[in-house]
XYZ file of C-alpha atoms in Angstrom:
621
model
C -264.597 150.615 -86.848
C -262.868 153.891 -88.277
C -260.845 155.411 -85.400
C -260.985 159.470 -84.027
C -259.292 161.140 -81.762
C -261.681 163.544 -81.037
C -265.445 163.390 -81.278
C -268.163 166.437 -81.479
C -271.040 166.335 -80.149
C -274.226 166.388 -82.045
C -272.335 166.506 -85.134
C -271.890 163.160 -87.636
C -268.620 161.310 -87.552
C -267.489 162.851 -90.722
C -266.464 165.970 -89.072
C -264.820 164.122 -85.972
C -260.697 164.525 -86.099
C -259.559 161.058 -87.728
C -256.826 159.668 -85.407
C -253.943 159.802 -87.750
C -254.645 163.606 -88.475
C -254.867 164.270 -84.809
C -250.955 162.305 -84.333
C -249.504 163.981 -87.304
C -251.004 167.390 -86.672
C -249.180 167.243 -82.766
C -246.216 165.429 -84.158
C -245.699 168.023 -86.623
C -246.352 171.129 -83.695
C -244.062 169.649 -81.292
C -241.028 168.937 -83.542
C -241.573 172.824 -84.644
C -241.158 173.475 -80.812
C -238.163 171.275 -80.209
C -236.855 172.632 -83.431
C -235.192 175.639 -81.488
C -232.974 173.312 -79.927
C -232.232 170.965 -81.713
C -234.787 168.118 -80.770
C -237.427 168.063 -83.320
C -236.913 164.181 -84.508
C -237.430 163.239 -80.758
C -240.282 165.719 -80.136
C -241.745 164.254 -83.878
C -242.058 160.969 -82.329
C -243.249 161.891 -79.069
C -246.519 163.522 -81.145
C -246.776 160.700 -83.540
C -247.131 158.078 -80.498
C -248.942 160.172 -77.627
C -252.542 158.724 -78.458
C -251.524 155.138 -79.862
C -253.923 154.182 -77.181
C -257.047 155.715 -78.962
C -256.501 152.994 -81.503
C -258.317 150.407 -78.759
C -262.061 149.583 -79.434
C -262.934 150.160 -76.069
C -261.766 154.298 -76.544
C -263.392 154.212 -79.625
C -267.047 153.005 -77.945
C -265.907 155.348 -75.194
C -265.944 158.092 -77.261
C -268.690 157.591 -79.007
C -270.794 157.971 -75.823
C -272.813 161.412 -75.503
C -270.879 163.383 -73.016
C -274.050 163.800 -70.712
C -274.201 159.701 -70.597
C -272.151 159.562 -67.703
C -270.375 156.342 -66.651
C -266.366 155.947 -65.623
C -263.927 157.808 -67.549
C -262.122 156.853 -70.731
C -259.538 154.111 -70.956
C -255.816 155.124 -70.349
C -254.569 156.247 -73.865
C -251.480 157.380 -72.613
C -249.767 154.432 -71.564
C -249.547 152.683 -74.899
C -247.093 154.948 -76.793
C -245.087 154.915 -73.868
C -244.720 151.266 -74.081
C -244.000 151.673 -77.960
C -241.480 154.554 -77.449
C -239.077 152.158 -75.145
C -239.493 149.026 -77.597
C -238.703 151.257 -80.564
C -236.342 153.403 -78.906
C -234.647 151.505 -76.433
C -234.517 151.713 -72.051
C -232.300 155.257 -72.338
C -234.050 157.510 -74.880
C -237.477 155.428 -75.502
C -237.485 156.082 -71.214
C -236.718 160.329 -71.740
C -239.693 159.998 -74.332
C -242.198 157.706 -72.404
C -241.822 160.114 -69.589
C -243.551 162.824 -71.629
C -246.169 160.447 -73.445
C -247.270 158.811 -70.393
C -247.462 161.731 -68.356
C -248.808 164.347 -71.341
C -252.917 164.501 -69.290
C -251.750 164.010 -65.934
C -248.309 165.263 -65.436
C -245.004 164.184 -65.141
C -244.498 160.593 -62.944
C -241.646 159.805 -60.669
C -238.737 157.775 -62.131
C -238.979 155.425 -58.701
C -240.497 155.532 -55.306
C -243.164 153.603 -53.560
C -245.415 156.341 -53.306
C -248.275 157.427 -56.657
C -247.780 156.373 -59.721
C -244.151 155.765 -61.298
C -242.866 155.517 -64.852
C -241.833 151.566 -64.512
C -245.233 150.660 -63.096
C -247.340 152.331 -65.983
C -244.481 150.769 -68.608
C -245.605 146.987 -66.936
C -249.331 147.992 -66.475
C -251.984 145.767 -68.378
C -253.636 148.207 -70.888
C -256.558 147.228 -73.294
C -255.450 146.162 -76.779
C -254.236 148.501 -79.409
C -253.015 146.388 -82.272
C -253.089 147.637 -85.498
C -251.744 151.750 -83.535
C -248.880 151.676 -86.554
C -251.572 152.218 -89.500
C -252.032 155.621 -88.110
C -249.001 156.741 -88.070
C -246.828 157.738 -90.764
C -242.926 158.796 -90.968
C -241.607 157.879 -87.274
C -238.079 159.025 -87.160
C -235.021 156.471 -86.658
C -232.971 156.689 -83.745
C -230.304 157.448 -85.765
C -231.837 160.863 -86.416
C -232.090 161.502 -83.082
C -228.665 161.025 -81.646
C -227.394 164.390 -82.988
C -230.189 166.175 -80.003
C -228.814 164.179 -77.182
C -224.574 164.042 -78.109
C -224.767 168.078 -78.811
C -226.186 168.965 -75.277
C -223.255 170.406 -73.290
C -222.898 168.857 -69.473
C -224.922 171.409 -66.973
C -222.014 173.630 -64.946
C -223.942 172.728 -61.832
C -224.747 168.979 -61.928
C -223.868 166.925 -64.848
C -227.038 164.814 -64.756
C -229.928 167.694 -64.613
C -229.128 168.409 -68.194
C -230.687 165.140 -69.444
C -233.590 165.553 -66.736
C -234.003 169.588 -67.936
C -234.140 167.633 -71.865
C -237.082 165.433 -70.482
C -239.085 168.373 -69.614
C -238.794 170.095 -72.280
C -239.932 167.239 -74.845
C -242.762 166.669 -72.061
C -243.563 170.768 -72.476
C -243.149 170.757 -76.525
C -245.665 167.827 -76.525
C -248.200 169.261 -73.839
C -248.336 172.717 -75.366
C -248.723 170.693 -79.193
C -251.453 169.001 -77.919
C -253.209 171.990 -76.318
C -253.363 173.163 -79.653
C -254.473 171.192 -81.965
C -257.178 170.282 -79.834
C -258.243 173.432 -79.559
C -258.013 174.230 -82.681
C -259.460 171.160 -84.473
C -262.238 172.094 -82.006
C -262.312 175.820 -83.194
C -262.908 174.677 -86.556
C -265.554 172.094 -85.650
C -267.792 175.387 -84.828
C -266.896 176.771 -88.151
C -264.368 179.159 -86.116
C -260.833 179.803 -87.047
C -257.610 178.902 -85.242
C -257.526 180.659 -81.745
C -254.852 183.309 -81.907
C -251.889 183.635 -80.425
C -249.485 186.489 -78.563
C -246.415 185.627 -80.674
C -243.047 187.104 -81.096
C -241.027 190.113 -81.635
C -240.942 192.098 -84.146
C -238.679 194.991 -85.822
C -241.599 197.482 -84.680
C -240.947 196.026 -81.043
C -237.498 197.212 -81.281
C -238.430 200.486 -83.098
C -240.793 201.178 -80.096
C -238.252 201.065 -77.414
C -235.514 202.956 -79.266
C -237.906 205.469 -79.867
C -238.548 205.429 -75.855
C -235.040 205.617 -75.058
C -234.287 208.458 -77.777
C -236.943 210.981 -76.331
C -236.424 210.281 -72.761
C -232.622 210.475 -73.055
C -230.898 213.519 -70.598
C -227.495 214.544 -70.559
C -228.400 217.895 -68.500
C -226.988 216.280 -65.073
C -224.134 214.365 -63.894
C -226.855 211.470 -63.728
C -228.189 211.745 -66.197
C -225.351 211.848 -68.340
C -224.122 208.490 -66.498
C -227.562 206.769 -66.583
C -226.921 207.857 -70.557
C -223.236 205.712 -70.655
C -224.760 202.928 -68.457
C -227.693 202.162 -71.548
C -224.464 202.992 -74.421
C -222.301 200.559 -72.858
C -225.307 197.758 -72.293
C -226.205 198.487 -75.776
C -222.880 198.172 -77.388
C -222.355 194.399 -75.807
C -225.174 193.188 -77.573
C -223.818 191.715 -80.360
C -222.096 189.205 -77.696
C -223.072 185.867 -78.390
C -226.048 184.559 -76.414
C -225.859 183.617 -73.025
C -225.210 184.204 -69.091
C -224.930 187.813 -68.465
C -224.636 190.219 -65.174
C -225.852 193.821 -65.150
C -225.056 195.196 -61.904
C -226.177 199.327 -61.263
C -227.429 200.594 -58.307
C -230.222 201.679 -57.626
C -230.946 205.416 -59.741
C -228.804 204.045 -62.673
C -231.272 202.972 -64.751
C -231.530 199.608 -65.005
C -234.528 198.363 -65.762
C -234.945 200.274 -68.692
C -231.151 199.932 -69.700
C -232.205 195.746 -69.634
C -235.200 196.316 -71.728
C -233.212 198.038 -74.475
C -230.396 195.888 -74.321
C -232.462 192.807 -74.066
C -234.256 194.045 -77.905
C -231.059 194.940 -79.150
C -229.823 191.369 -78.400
C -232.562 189.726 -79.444
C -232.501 191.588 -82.759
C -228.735 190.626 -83.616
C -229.467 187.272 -82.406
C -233.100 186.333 -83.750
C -233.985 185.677 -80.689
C -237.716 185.325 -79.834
C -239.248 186.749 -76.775
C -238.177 188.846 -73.526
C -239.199 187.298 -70.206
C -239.029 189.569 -67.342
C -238.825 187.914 -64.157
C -239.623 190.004 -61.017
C -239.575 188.884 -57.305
C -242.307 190.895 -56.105
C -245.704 192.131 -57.133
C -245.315 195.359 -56.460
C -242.186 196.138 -58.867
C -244.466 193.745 -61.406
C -247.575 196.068 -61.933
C -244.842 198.966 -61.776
C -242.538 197.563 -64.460
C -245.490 196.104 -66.784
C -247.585 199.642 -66.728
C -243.861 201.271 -67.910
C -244.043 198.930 -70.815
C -246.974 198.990 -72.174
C -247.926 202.377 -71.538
C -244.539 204.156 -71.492
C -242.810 202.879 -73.907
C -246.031 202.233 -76.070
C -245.764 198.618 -76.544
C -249.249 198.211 -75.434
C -250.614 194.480 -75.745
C -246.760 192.781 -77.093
C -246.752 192.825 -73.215
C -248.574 190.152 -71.154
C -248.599 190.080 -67.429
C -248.443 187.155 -65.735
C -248.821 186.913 -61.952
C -251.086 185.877 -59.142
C -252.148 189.048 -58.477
C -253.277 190.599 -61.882
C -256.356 191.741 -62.810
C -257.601 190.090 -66.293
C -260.738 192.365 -66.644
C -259.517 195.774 -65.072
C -256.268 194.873 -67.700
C -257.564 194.623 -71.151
C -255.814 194.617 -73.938
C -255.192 198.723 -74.914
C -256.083 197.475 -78.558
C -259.161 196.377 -80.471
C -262.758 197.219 -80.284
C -263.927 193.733 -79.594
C -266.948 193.747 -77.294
C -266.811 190.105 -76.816
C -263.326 190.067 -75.889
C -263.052 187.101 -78.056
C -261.075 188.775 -81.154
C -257.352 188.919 -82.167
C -256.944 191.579 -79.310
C -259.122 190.134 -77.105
C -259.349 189.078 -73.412
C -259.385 185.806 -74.568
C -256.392 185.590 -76.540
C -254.634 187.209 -73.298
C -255.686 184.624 -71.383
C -254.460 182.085 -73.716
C -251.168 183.748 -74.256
C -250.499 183.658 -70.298
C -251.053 179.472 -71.112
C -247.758 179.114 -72.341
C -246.273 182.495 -72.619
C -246.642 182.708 -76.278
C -245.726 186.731 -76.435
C -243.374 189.079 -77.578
C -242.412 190.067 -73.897
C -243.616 188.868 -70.777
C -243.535 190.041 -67.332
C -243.827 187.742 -64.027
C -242.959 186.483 -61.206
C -240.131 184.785 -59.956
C -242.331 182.109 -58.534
C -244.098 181.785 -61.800
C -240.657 181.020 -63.411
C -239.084 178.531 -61.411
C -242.148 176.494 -60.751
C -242.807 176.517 -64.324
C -239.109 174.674 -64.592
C -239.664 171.945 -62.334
C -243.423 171.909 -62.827
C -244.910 168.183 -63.032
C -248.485 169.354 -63.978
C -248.995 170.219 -67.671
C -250.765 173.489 -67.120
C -247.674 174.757 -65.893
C -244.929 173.247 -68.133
C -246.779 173.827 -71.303
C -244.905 177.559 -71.184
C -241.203 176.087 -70.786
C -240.478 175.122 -74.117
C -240.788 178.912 -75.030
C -237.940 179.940 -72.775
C -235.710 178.528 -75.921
C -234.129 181.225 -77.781
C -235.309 184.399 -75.403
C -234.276 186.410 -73.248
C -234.640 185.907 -69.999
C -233.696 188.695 -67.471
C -233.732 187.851 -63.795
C -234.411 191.108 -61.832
C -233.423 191.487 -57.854
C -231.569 188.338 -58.729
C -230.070 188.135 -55.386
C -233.736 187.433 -54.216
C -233.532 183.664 -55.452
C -234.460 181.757 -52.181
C -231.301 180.248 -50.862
C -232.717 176.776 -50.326
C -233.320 176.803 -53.818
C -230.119 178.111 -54.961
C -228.835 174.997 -56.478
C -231.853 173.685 -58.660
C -231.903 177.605 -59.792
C -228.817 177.943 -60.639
C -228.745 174.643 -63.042
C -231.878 175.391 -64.537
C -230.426 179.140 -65.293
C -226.875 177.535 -66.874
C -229.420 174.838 -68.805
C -231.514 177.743 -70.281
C -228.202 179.614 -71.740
C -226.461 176.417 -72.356
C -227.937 173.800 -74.833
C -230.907 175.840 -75.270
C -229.921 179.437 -77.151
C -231.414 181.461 -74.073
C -229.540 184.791 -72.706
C -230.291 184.928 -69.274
C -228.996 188.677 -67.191
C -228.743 188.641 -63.649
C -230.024 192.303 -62.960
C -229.212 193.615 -59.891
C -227.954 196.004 -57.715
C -226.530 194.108 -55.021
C -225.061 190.998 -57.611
C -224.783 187.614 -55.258
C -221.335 185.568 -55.755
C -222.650 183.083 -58.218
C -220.102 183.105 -60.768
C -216.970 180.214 -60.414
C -214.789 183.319 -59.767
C -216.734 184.479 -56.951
C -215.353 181.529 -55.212
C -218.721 181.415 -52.507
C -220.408 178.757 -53.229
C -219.613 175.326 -51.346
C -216.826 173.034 -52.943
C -217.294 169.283 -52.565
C -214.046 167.300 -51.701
C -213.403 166.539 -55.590
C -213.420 169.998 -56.242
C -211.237 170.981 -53.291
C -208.714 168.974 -54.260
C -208.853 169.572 -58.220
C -208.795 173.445 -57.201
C -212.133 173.960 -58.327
C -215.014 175.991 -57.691
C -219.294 176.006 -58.310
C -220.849 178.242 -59.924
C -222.108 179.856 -63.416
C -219.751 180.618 -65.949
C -219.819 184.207 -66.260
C -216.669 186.173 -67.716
C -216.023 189.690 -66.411
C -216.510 190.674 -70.046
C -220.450 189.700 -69.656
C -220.906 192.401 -66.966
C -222.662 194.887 -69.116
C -222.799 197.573 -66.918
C -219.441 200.134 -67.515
C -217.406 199.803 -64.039
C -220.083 198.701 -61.098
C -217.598 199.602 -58.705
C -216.848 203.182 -59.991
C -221.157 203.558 -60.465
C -221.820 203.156 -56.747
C -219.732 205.791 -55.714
C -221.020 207.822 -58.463
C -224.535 207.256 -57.534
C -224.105 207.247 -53.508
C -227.140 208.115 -51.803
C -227.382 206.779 -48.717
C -225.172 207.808 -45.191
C -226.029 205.154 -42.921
C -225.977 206.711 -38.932
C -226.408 204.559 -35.961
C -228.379 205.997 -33.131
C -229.168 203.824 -30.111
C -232.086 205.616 -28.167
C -235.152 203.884 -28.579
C -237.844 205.789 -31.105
C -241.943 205.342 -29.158
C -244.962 205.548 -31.543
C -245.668 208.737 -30.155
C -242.594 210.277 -31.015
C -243.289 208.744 -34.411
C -246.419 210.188 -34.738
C -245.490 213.728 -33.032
C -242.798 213.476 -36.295
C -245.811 213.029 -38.684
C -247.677 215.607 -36.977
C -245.222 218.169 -37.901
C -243.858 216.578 -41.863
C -247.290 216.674 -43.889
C -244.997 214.383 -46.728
C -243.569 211.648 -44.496
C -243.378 207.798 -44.991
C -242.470 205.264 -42.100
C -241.634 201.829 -42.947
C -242.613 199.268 -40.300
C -241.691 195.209 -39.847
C -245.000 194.247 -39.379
C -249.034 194.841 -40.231
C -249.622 194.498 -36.769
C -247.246 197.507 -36.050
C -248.285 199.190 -39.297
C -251.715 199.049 -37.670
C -250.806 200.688 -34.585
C -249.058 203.593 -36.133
C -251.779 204.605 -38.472
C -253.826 204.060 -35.796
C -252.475 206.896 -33.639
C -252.197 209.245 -36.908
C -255.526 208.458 -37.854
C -256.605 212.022 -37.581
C -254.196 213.894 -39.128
C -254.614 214.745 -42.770
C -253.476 212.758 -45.769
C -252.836 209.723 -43.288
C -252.956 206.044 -45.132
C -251.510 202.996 -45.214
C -250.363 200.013 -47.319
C -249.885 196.476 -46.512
C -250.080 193.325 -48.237
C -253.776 192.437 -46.697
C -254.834 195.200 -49.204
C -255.697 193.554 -51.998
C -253.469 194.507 -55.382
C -256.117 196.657 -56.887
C -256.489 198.251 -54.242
C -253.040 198.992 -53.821
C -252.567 200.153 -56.882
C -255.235 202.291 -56.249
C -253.986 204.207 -53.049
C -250.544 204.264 -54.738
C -251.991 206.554 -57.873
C -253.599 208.627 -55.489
C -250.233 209.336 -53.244
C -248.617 210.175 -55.944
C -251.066 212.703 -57.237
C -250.951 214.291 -53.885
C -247.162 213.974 -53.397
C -246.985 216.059 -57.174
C -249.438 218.353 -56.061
C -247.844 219.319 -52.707
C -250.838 217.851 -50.671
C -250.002 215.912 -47.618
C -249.114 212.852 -47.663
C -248.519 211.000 -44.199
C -247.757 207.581 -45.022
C -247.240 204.107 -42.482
C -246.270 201.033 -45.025
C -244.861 197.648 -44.473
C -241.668 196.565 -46.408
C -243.916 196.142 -49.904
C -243.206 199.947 -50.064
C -239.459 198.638 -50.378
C -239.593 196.395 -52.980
C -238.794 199.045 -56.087
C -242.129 201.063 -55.675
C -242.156 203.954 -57.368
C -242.782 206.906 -55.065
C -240.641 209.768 -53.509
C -241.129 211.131 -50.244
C -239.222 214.211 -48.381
C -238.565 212.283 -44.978
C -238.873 208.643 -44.911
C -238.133 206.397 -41.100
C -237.379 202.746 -41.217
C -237.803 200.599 -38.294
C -234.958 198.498 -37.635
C -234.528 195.712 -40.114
C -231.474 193.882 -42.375
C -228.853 195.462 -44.063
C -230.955 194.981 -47.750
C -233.451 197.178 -46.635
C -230.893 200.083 -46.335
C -229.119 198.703 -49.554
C -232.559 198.921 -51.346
C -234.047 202.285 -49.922
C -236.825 201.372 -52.502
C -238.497 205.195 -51.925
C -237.490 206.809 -55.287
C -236.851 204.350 -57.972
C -238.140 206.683 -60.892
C -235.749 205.183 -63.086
C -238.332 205.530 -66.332
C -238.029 209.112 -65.883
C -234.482 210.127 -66.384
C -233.949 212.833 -63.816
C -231.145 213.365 -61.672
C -231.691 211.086 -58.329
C -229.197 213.372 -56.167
C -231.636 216.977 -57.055
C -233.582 215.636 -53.916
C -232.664 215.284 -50.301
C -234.339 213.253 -47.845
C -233.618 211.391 -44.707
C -234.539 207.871 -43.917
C -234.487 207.297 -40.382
C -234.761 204.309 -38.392
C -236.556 203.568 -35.819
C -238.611 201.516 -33.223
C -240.684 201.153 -30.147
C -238.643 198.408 -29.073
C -241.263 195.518 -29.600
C -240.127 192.117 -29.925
C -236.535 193.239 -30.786
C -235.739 188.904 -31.556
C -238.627 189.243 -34.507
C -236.921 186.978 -37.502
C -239.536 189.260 -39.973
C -237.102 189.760 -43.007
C -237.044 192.806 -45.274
C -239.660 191.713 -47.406
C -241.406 189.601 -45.483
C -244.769 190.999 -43.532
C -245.058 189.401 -40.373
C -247.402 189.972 -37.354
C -244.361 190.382 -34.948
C -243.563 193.992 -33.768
C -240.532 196.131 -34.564
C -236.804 194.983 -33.896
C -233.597 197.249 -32.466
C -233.844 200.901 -32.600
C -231.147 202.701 -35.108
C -231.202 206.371 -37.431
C -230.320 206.009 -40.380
C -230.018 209.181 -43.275
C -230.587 208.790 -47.035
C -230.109 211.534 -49.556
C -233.040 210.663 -52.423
């Protein structure tokens, strides 16, 4: 019986996928992934032994079966390379592979536990016969070729034993994305259809496009402009640096984002590196930062967006006249970009990123191996959840460490990560070596020209204290006689009540997260309209409005909250447009009605508790 690895329906076995083309095809795709550090002759093998198991009659009679037969599923395939891969590669590095092989359809197992499946009960599990696997394969690497992958990787600055783990997952993502691919495409071409395209990477006319960007929108007419001018220079002229960590600290009004973008294409350009991933905390700075790119700065579809709350049919690509969608600039080939982030620059959440690091399911991991040899630039990276610090942290020093990444903590409010900080907890070994945890960041990798000096150059804020408590009514009395006013509230519940009493007045609206992001976006085009126009604008948000939304208002109050709302002030970040932040003055006051003053709501963190101690605070926008 001739063996396939993939049949078609309807159509004679002739045109099914023989099984040796289907191993060599992956085997060749996943070395090309593992390539880019340094892994290819373990990634080579991983494809060549994935679907060993195919080779048993009963897969073959499986397969064979219409699909609208019914009966149990196939027989596990997956198991039997993972078997081979110890036997020919021995209990350490036959183990890092069979992880990947056995796990390549259902995800990554457990090294040990009682609970699910585990790695050493599938390697002793009874599987149906396979003899004769080795006839379809052809040039499986010796472990002597793939010693140099495994004695190059550098120990991880965080834990010593996550870089080997961090290697295991990104064989198991070279070999899940390889076989994605083939598959699809071997089915593609079953239907007389080419290869599905794909996003891909950047490209001179990537860089071209933001330098372009930078060079019109450049202003040296104001002291802040002039400095938001040196801030970009001074990013700029680092980036022949060699690749890895990096901090760019610049307050808010300096810049930054757009000073990240054009140092992160400059970098990438002296470096060959091959994609810019923009990690964002929150959803609301996403949709913001993404719309800048693609529309701004004209990059158009190099830009895919890649978060829970986007939009795939209001968002098409801004190129093409494909009414199926289907084409090279299609919906479709979005779609299949966000798969495994196969694009010149993506934009997405931080959630999004770190699951995708310690993902187990292969939907998510497929994307990781394409981290290798970008540029990765955290945004509000002091937003990383402090239970999660640690994991982060290693996976961060992995990424710029044994796999050619540049990684940028962007910020402006940097947290002590680095060794010299000195913050982070010592165990007893270190205390008494005299050492300290952390990432390995020199002062020379701050990109930004001074941080200290640009905060007092870009002051905005005047922080009073004021002790009286703030009612609703006043609150509303306030609105009644600012027709451009903003107050920021803990709470929806509170939001509620507020808009509630201002109901009546005109241009009264308000945003929380229950809207959804459409229709955010939405009410956010329109206040701006009406806050260019002079129109009123009497606005009651929740602390979304914080997180880097772009918007300016004349008067803004704050109900009490922690010191990073103050910090952020997020009510004019128009970095993009290169005007001078201190040509406006505003206050920000805070208040409340003295609800629930123990609410634990944080700064960015809607809760149905009421408002917490009642302070005034100014702000000059």
């Amino acid at each position: 019986m001739k063996r396939f690895a993939h049949s078609v329906d309807g159509q004679p076995e002739e045109t099914w996928e023989p099984l040796s083309h289907h191993l060599a095809a992956v085997g060749k795709s996943a070395a090309s992934f593992a390539d880019l550090f340094g892994a290819s002759p373990i990634a080579l093998a991983m494809g060549l032994l994935h679907d060993i198991g195919k080779q048993s009659e009963p897969y073959q009679h499986y397969i064979r079966r219409p699909r609208n037969a019914g009966g149990p599923k196939g027989p596990d395939h997956s198991t039997a390379g993972a078997k081979e891969a110890v036997t020919a590669y021995g209990k350490y590095l036959g183990t890092l592979m069979a992880f990947g092989i056995a796990g390549h359809h259902g995800g990554l197992m457990d090294g040990s536990g009682h609970e699910g499946s585990t790695l050493p009960t599938r390697l002793v599990k009874t599987i149906e016969h396979y003899q004769g696997w080795a006839d379809h394969v052809t040039g499986l690497p010796a472990m002597e070729a793939m010693k140099p992958a495994i004695m190059g990787l550098k120990p991880n600055a965080v834990d010593r034993a996550f870089t080997t783990t961090f290697l295991t997952r990104m064989l198991f993502s070279c070999l899940v994305d390889a076989d994605f691919l083939e598959t699809e495409a071997f089915y593609a071409q079953s239907l007389g259809e080419n290869r599905p395209m794909r996003g891909g990477i950047l490209t001179p006319q990537h860089r071209a496009l933001v330098q372009a960007y930078m060079a019109r929108h450049r202003r040296d007419d104001t002291p802040v402009n002039r400095l938001r001018s040196d801030i970009l220079d001074h990013a700029n002229g680092k980036a022949a640096l060699p690749p890895g960590l990096f901090t760019l600290t610049v307050p808010t009004g300096g810049g930054k984002t757009l000073t990240s973008l054009s140092f992160a294409m400059e970098h990438a350009a002296a470096h060959d590196l091959r994609r810019i991933i923009y990690v964002i905390p929150f959803t609301s700075i996403i949709e913001q930062t993404a719309q800048i790119f693609r529309e701004h700065v004209e990059l158009g579809d190099a830009v895919l967006e890649h978060h829970a709350s986007f939009d795939w049919d209001q968002r098409r690509p801004v190129s093409g006249a494909d009414e199926e969608e289907e084409g090279a600039q299609g919906l479709a080939k979005l779609r299949r970009d966000a798969e495994n982030w196969d694009a010149p620059i993506v934009v997405t959440t931080a959630v999004q990123f770190f699951e995708s690091l310690f993902a187990a399911r292969t939907s998510q991991a497929r994307k990781l191996h394409n981290l290798a040899k970008s540029v990765i630039i955290l945004d509000e990276a002091q937003s990383m959840p402090v239970h999660l610090l640690r994991p982060c942290m290693a996976a961060i020093d992995e990424l710029a460490r044994n796999y050619g990444a540049t990684v940028i903590l962007c910020t402006a409010t940097q947290p002590a990560l680095r060794v010299q900080d000195e913050a982070l907890p010592q165990t007893d070994a270190m205390k008494k070596a005299g050492q300290w945890e952390g990432l390995d960041i020199p002062e020379d990798r701050e990109l930004a020209p001074n941080p200290q000096a640009l905060y007092d150059q870009l002051k905005r804020v005047d922080v009073e204290w004021r002790r009286e408590p703030v009612s609703d009514a006043d609150i509303a009395a306030r609105f009644a006689k600012q027709p451009q006013m903003l107050c920021i509230v803990n709470s929806r519940a509170h939001a509620r009540d507020l808009f509630d009493a201002i109901r009546g007045q005109e241009g009264a609206v308000h945003l929380t997260t229950l809207m959804c992001a459409k229709h955010r976006r939405d009410v956010l085009e329109k206040l701006r309209g009406d806050l260019a126009m002079g129109k009123p604008v009497r606005l009651i948000a929740t602390s979304l409005i914080e997180a880097g939304v772009d918007i300016s208002f004349p008067e803004v109050w704050r109900a009490a909250a922690g010191l990073s709302s103050i910090a952020h002030g997020g009510v004019d970040r128009n970095d993009h447009e290169s005007r001078d932040a201190s040509s406006r003055n505003g206050r920000l006051i805070g208040h409340s009605d003295g609800r629930d003053a123990q609410s634990k709501t944080g700064p960015h963190d809607e809760g149905e508790a009421g408002g917490g101690e009642l302070h005034e605070i100014y702000m000059l926008l």
